[in-house]
Coordinates of N, CA and C in Angstrom, one line a residue:
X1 N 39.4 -28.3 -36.3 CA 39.5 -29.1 -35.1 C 39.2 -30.6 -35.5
X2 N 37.7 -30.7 -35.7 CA 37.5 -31.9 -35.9 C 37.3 -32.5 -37.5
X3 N 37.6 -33.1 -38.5 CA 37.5 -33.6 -40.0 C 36.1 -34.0 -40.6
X4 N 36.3 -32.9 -41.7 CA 34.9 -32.9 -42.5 C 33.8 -32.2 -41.8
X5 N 32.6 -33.5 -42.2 CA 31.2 -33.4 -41.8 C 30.8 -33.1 -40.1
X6 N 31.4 -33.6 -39.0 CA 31.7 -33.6 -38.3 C 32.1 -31.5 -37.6
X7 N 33.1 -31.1 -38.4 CA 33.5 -29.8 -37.5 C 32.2 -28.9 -38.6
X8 N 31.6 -29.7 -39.7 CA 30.6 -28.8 -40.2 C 29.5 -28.6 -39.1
X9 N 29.3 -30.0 -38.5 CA 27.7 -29.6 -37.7 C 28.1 -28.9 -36.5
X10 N 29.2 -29.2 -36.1 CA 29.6 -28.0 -34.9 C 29.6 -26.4 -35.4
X11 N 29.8 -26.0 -36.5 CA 30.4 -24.8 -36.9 C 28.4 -24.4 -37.1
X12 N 27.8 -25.1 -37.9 CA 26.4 -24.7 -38.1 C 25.4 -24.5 -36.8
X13 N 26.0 -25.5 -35.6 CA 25.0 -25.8 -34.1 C 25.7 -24.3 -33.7
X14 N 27.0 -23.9 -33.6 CA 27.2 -23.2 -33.3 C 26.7 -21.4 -33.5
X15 N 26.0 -21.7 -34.5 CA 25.8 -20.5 -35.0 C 24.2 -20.3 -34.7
X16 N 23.3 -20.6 -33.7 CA 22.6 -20.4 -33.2 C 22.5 -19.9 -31.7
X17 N 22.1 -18.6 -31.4 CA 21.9 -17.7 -30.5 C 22.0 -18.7 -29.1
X18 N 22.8 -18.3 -28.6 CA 23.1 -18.9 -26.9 C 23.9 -20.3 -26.9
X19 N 24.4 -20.8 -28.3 CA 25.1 -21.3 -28.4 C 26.8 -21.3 -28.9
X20 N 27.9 -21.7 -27.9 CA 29.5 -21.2 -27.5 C 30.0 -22.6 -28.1
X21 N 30.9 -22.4 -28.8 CA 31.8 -23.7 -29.8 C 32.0 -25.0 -28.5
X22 N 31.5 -24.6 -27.2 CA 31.8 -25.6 -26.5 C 30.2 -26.7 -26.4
X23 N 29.5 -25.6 -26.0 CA 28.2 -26.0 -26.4 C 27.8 -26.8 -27.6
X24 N 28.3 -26.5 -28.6 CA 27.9 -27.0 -30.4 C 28.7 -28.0 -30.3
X25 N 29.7 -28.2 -29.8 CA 30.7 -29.4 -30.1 C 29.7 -30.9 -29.1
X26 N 29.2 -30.4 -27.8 CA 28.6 -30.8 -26.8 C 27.0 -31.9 -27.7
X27 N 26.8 -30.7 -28.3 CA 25.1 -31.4 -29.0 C 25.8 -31.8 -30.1
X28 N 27.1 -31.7 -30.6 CA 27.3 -32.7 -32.1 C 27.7 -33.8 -31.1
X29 N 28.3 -34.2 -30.6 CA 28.5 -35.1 -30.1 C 27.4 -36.0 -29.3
X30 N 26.3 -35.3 -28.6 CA 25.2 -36.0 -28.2 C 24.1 -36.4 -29.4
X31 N 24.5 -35.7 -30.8 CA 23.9 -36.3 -32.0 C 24.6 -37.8 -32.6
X32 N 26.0 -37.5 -32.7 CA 26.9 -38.4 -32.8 C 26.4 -40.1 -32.0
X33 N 26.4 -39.8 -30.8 CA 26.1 -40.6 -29.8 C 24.2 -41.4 -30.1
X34 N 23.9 -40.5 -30.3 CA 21.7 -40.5 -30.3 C 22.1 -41.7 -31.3
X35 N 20.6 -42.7 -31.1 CA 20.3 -43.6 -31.8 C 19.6 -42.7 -33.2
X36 N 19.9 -43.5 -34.5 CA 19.5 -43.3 -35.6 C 17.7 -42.2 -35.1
X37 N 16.9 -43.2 -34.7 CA 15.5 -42.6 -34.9 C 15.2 -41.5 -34.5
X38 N 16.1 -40.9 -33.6 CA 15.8 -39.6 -32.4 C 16.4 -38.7 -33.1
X39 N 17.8 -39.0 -34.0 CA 18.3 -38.2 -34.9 C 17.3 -37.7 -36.1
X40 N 16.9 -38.8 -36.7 CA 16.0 -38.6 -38.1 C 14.5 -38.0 -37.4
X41 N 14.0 -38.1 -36.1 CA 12.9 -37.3 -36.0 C 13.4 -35.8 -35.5
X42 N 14.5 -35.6 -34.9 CA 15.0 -34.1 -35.0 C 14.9 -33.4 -36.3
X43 N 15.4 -34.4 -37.3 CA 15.7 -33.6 -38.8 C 14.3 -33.3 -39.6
X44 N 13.5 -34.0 -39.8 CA 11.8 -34.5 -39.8 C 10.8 -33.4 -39.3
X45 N 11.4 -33.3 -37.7 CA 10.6 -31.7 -37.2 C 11.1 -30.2 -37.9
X46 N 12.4 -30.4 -37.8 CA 13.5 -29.1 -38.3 C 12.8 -28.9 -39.7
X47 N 12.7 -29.7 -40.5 CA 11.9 -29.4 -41.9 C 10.7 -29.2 -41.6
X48 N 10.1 -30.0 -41.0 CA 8.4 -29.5 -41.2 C 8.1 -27.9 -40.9
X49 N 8.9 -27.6 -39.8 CA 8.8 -26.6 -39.0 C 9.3 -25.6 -40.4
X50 N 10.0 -25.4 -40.9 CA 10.3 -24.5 -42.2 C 9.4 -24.5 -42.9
X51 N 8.6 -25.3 -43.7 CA 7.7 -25.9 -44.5 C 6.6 -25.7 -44.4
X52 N 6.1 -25.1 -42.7 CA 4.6 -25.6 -42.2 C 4.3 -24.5 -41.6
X53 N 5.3 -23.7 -40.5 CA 4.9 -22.4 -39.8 C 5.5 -21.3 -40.8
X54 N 4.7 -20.4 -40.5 CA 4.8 -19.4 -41.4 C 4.6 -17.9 -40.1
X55 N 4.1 -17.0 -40.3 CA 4.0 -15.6 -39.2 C 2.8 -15.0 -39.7
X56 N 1.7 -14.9 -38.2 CA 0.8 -14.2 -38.8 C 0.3 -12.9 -39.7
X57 N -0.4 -12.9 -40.4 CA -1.1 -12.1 -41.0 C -1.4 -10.3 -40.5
X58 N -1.9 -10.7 -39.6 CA -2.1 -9.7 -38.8 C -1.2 -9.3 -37.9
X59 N -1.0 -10.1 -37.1 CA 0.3 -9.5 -35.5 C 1.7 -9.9 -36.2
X60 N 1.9 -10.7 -37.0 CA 3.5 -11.4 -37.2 C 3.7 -12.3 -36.3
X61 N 2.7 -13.1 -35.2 CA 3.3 -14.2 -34.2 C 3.7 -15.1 -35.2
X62 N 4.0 -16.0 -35.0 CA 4.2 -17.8 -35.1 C 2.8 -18.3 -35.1
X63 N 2.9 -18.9 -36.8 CA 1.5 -19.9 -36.6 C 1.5 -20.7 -37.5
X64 N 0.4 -21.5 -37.8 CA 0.6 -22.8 -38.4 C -0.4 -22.2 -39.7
X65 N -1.4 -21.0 -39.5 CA -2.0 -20.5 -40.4 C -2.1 -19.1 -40.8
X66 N -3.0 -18.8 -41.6 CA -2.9 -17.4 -42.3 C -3.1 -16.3 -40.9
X67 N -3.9 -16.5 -40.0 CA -3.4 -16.2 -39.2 C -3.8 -17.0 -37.5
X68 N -3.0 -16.2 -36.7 CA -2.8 -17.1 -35.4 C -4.2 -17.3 -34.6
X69 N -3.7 -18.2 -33.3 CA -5.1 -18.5 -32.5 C -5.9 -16.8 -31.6
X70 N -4.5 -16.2 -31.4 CA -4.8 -15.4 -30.8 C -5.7 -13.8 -31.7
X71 N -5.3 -13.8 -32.9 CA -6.3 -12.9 -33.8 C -7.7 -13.5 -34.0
X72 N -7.8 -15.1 -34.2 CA -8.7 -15.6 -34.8 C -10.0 -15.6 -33.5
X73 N -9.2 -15.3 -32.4 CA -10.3 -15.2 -31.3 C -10.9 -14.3 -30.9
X74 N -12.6 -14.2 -31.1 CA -13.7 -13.5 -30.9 C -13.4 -12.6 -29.3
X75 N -12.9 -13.5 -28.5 CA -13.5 -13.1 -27.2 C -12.2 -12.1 -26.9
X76 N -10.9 -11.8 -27.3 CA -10.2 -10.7 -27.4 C -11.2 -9.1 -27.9
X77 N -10.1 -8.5 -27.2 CA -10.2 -7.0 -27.6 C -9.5 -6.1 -28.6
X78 N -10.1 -5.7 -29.6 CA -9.5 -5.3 -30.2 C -9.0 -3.5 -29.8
X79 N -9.9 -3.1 -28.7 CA -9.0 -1.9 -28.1 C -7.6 -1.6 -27.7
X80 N -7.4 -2.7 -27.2 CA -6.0 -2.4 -26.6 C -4.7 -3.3 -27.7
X81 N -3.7 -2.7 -28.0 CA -2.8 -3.9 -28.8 C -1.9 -3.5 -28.1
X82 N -1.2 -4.7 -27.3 CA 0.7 -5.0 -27.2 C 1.4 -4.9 -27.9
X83 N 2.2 -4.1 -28.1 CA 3.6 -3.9 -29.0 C 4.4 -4.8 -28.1
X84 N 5.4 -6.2 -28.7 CA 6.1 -6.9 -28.4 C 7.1 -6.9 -29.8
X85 N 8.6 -7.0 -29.1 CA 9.5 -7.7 -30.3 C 9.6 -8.8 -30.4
X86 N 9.5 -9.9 -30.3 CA 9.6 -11.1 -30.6 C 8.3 -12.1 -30.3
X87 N 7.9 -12.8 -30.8 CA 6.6 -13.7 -30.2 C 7.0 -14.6 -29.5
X88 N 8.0 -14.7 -29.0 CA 8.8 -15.5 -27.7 C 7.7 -14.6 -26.3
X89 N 8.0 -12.9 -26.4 CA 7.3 -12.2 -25.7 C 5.8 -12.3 -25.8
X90 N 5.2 -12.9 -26.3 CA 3.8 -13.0 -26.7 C 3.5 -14.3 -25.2
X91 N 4.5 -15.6 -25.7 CA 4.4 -16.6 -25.1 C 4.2 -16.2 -23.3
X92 N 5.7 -14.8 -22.8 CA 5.5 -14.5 -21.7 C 4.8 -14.1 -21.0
X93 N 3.7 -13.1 -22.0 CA 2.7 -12.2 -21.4 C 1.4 -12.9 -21.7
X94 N 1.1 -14.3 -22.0 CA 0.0 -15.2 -21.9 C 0.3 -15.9 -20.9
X95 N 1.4 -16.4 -20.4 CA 1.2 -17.4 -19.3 C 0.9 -16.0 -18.2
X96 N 0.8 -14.7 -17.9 CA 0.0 -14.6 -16.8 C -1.2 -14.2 -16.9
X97 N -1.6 -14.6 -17.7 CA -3.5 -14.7 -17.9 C -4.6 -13.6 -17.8
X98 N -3.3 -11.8 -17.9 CA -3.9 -11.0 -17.2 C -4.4 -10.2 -18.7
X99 N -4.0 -10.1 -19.5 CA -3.7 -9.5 -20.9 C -5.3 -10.2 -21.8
X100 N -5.9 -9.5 -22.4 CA -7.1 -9.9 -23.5 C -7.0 -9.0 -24.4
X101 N -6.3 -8.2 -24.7 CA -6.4 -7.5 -26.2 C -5.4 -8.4 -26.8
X102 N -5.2 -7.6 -28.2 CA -4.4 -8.0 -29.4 C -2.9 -8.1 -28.8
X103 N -2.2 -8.7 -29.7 CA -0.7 -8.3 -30.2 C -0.2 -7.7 -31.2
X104 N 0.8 -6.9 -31.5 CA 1.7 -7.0 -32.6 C 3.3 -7.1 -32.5
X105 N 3.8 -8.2 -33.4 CA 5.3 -8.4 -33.2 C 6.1 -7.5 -33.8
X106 N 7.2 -6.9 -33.5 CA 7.6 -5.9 -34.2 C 8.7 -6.6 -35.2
X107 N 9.2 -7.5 -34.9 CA 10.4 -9.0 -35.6 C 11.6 -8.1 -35.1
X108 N 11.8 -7.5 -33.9 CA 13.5 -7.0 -33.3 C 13.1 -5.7 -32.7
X109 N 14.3 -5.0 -32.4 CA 14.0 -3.5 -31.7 C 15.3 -2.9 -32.5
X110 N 14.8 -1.0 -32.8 CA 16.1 -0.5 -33.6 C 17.5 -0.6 -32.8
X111 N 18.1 -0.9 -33.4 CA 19.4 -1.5 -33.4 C 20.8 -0.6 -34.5
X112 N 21.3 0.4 -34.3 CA 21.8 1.0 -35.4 C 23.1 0.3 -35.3
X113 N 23.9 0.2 -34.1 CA 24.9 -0.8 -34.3 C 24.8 -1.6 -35.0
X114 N 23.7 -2.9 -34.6 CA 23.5 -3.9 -35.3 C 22.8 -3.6 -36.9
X115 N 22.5 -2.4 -37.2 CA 22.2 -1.9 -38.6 C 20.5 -2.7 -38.8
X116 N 20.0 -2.3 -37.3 CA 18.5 -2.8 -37.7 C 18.1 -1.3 -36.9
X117 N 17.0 -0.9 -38.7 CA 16.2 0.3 -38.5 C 15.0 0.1 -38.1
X118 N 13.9 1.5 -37.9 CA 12.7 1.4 -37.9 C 12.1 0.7 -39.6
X119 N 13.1 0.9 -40.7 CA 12.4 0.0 -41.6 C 12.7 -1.2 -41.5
X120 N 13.1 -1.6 -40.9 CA 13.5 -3.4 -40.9 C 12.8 -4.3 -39.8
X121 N 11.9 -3.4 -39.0 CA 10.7 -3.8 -38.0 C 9.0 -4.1 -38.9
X122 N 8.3 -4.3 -38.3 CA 7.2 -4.3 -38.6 C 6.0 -3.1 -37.9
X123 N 6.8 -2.1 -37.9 CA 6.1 -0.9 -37.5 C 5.1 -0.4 -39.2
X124 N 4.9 -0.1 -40.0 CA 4.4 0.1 -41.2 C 2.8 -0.4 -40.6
X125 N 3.1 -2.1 -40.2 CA 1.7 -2.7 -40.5 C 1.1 -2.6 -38.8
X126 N 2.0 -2.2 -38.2 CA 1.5 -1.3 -37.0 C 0.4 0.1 -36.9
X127 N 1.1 0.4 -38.0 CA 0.1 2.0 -38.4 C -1.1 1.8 -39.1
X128 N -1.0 0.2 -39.9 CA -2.2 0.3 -40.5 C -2.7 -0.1 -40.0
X129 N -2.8 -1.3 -38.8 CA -3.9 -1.4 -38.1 C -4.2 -0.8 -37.2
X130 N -4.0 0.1 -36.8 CA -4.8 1.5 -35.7 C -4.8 2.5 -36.9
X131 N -4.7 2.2 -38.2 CA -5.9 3.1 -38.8 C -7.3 2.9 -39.0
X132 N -8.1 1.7 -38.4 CA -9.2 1.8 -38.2 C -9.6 2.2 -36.9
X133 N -9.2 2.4 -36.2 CA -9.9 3.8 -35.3 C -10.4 2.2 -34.0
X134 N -10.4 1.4 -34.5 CA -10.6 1.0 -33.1 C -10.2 0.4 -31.7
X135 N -8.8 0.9 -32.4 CA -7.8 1.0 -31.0 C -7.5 2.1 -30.0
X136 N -7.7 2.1 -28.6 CA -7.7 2.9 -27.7 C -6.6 3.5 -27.6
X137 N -5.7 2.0 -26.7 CA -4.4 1.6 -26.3 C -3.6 0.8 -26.9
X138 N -2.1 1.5 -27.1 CA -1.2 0.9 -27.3 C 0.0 0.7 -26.5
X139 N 0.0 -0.6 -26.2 CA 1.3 -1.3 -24.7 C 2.2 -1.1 -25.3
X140 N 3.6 -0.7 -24.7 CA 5.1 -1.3 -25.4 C 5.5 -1.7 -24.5
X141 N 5.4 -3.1 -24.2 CA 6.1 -4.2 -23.7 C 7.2 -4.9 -24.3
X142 N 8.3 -3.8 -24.4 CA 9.6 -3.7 -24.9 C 10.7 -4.5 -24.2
X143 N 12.1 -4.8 -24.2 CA 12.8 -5.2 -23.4 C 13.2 -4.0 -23.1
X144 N 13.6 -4.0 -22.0 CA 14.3 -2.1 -20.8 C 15.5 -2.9 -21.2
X145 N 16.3 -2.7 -22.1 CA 17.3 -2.5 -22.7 C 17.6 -1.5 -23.4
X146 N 18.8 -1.0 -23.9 CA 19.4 0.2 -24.7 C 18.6 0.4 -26.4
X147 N 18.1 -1.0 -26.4 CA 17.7 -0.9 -28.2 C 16.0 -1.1 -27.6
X148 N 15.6 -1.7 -26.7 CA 14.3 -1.7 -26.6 C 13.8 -0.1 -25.8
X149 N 14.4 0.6 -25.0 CA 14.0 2.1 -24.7 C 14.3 2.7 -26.1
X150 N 15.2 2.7 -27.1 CA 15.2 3.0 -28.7 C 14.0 3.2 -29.4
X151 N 13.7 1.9 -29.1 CA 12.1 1.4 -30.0 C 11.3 2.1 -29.5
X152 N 10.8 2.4 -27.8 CA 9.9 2.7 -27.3 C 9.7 4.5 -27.6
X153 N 10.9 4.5 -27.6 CA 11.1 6.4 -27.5 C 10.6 6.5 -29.1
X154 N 11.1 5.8 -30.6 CA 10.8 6.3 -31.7 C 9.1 5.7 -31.7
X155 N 8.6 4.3 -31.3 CA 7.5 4.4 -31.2 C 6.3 5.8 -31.1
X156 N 6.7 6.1 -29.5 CA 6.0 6.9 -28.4 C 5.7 8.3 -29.4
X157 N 7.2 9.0 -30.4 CA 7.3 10.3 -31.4 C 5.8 10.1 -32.1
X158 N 5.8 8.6 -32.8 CA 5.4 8.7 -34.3 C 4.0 8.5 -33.6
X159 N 3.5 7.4 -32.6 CA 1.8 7.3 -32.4 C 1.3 8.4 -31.7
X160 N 2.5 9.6 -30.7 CA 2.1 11.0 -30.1 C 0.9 11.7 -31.1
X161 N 0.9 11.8 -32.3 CA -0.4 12.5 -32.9 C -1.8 12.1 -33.4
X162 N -1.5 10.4 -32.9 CA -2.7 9.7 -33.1 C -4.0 9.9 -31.7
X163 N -5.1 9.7 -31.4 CA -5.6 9.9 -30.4 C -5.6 8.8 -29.6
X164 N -4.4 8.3 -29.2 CA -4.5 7.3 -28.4 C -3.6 6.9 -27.1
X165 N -3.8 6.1 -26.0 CA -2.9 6.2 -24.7 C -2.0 5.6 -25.2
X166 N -0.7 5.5 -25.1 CA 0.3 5.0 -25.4 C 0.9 4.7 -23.7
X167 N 1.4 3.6 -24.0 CA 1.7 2.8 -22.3 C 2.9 2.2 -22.2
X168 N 3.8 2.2 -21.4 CA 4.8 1.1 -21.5 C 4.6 0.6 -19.9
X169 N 5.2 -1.0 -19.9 CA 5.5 -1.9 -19.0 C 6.1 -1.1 -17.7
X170 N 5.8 -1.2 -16.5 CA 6.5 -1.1 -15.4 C 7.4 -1.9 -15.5
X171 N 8.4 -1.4 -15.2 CA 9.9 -1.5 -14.5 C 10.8 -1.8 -13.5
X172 N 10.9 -2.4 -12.7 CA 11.9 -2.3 -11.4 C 12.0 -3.4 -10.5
X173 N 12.0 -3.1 -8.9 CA 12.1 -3.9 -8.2 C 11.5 -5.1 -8.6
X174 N 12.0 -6.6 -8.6 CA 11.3 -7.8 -8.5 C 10.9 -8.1 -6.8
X175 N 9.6 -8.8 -7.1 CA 9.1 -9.2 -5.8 C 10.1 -10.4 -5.2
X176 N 10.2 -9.5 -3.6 CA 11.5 -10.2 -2.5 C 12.6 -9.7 -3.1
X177 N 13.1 -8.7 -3.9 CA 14.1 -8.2 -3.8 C 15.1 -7.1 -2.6
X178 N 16.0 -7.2 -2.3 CA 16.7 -6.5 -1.7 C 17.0 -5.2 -2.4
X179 N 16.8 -3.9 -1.7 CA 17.5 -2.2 -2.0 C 18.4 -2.6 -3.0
X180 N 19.6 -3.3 -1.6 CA 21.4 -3.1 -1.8 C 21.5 -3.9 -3.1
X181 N 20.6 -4.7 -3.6 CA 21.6 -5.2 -4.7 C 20.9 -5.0 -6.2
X182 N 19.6 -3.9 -6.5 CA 19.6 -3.2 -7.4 C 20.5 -2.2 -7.5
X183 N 20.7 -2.6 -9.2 CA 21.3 -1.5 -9.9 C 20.8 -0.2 -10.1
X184 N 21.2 0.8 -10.1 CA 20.8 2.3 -10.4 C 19.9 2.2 -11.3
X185 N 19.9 1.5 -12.1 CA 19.2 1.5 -13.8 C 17.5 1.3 -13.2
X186 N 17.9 0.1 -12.6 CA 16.6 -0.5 -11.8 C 15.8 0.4 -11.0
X187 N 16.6 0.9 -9.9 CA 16.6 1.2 -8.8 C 15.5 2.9 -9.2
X188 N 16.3 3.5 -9.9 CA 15.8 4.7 -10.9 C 14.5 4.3 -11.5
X189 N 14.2 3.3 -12.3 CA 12.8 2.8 -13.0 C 11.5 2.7 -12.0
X190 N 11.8 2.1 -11.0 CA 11.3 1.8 -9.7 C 10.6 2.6 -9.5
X191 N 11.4 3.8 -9.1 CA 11.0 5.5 -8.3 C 10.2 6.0 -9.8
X192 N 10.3 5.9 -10.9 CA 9.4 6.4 -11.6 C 8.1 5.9 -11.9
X193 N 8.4 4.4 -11.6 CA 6.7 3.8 -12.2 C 6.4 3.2 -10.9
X194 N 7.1 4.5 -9.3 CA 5.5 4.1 -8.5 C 4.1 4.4 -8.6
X195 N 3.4 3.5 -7.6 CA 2.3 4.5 -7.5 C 1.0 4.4 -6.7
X196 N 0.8 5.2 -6.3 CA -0.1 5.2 -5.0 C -0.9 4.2 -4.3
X197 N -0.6 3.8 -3.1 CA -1.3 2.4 -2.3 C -2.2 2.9 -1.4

């Protein structure tokens, strides 16, 4: 479409998740447009950010060191660990302030279409840490999607013979929702993770 360097940065912007050739064409051109300095500190962060963050030690979040703020903190619990796929999900289940144990990232959910297995997760280093015995509970705060109930179900098999509560996220109605305009899928989740008022 467009010559050279130019349909290269569209084709590259493009190739980032949630981004449509209309989109990519949209931010090459608002790069195009940007004064020199705002361009060169985009590029500046983009490297450091490769260079500088690395994934925890322990859970696999996002951090700047060996390992994150959230392992390195005393006043957590190491009873309870969250199973999350991405540390984007870490981000969601801190802003509501209700959570004090651990995390662990799993880096995706099994995926056979997409040719991602239980070995292409970070389940392995899931097992080793609740081999010291001092985890109670384990959350799976999965996405209720087709690959994240996947994950949840081969999780639930493999930790069944460990001594420990295995939990997943409730499901369903959002607050002010209407009946008529959940889907079955929902609507179904609902009726199973009521519970007594």
């Amino acid at each position: 479409m467009y010559e050279g360097i130019v349909q290269d940065l569209i084709d590259e912007l493009g190739k980032l998740p949630g981004i449509g050739p209309k989109s990519a064409q949209r931010i090459a051109f608002h790069l195009l447009d940007a004064d020199e300095s705002s361009v060169r500190r985009l590029a500046d962060v983009l490297v450091t950010v490769k260079d500088t963050v690395r994934f925890c030690e322990v859970c696999g979040n996002v951090s700047a060191d060996e390992k994150c703020r959230i392992c390195t903190d005393t006043r957590r619990s190491d009873e309870v660990i969250c199973v999350v796929e991405e540390s984007k999900d870490i981000v969601a289940i801190e802003k509501i302030r209700e959570f004090k144990g651990r995390y662990h990232v799993l880096g995706g959910a099994i995926d056979p279409i997409g040719g991602v297995g239980p070995n292409d997760l970070r389940i392995t280093q899931l097992m080793s840490r609740l081999g010291s015995g001092e985890t109670t509970e384990v959350i799976l705060a999965l996405d209720p999607n087709i690959e994240g109930e996947a994950t949840a179900a081969y999780l639930s098999r493999l930790l069944g013979p460990l001594e420990l509560t295995v939990t997943r996220l409730a499901s369903g109605l959002p607050v002010g929702g209407d009946l008529d305009y959940a889907d079955e899928m929902t609507l179904g989740r609902a009726f199973l993770g009521r519970r007594t008022i």
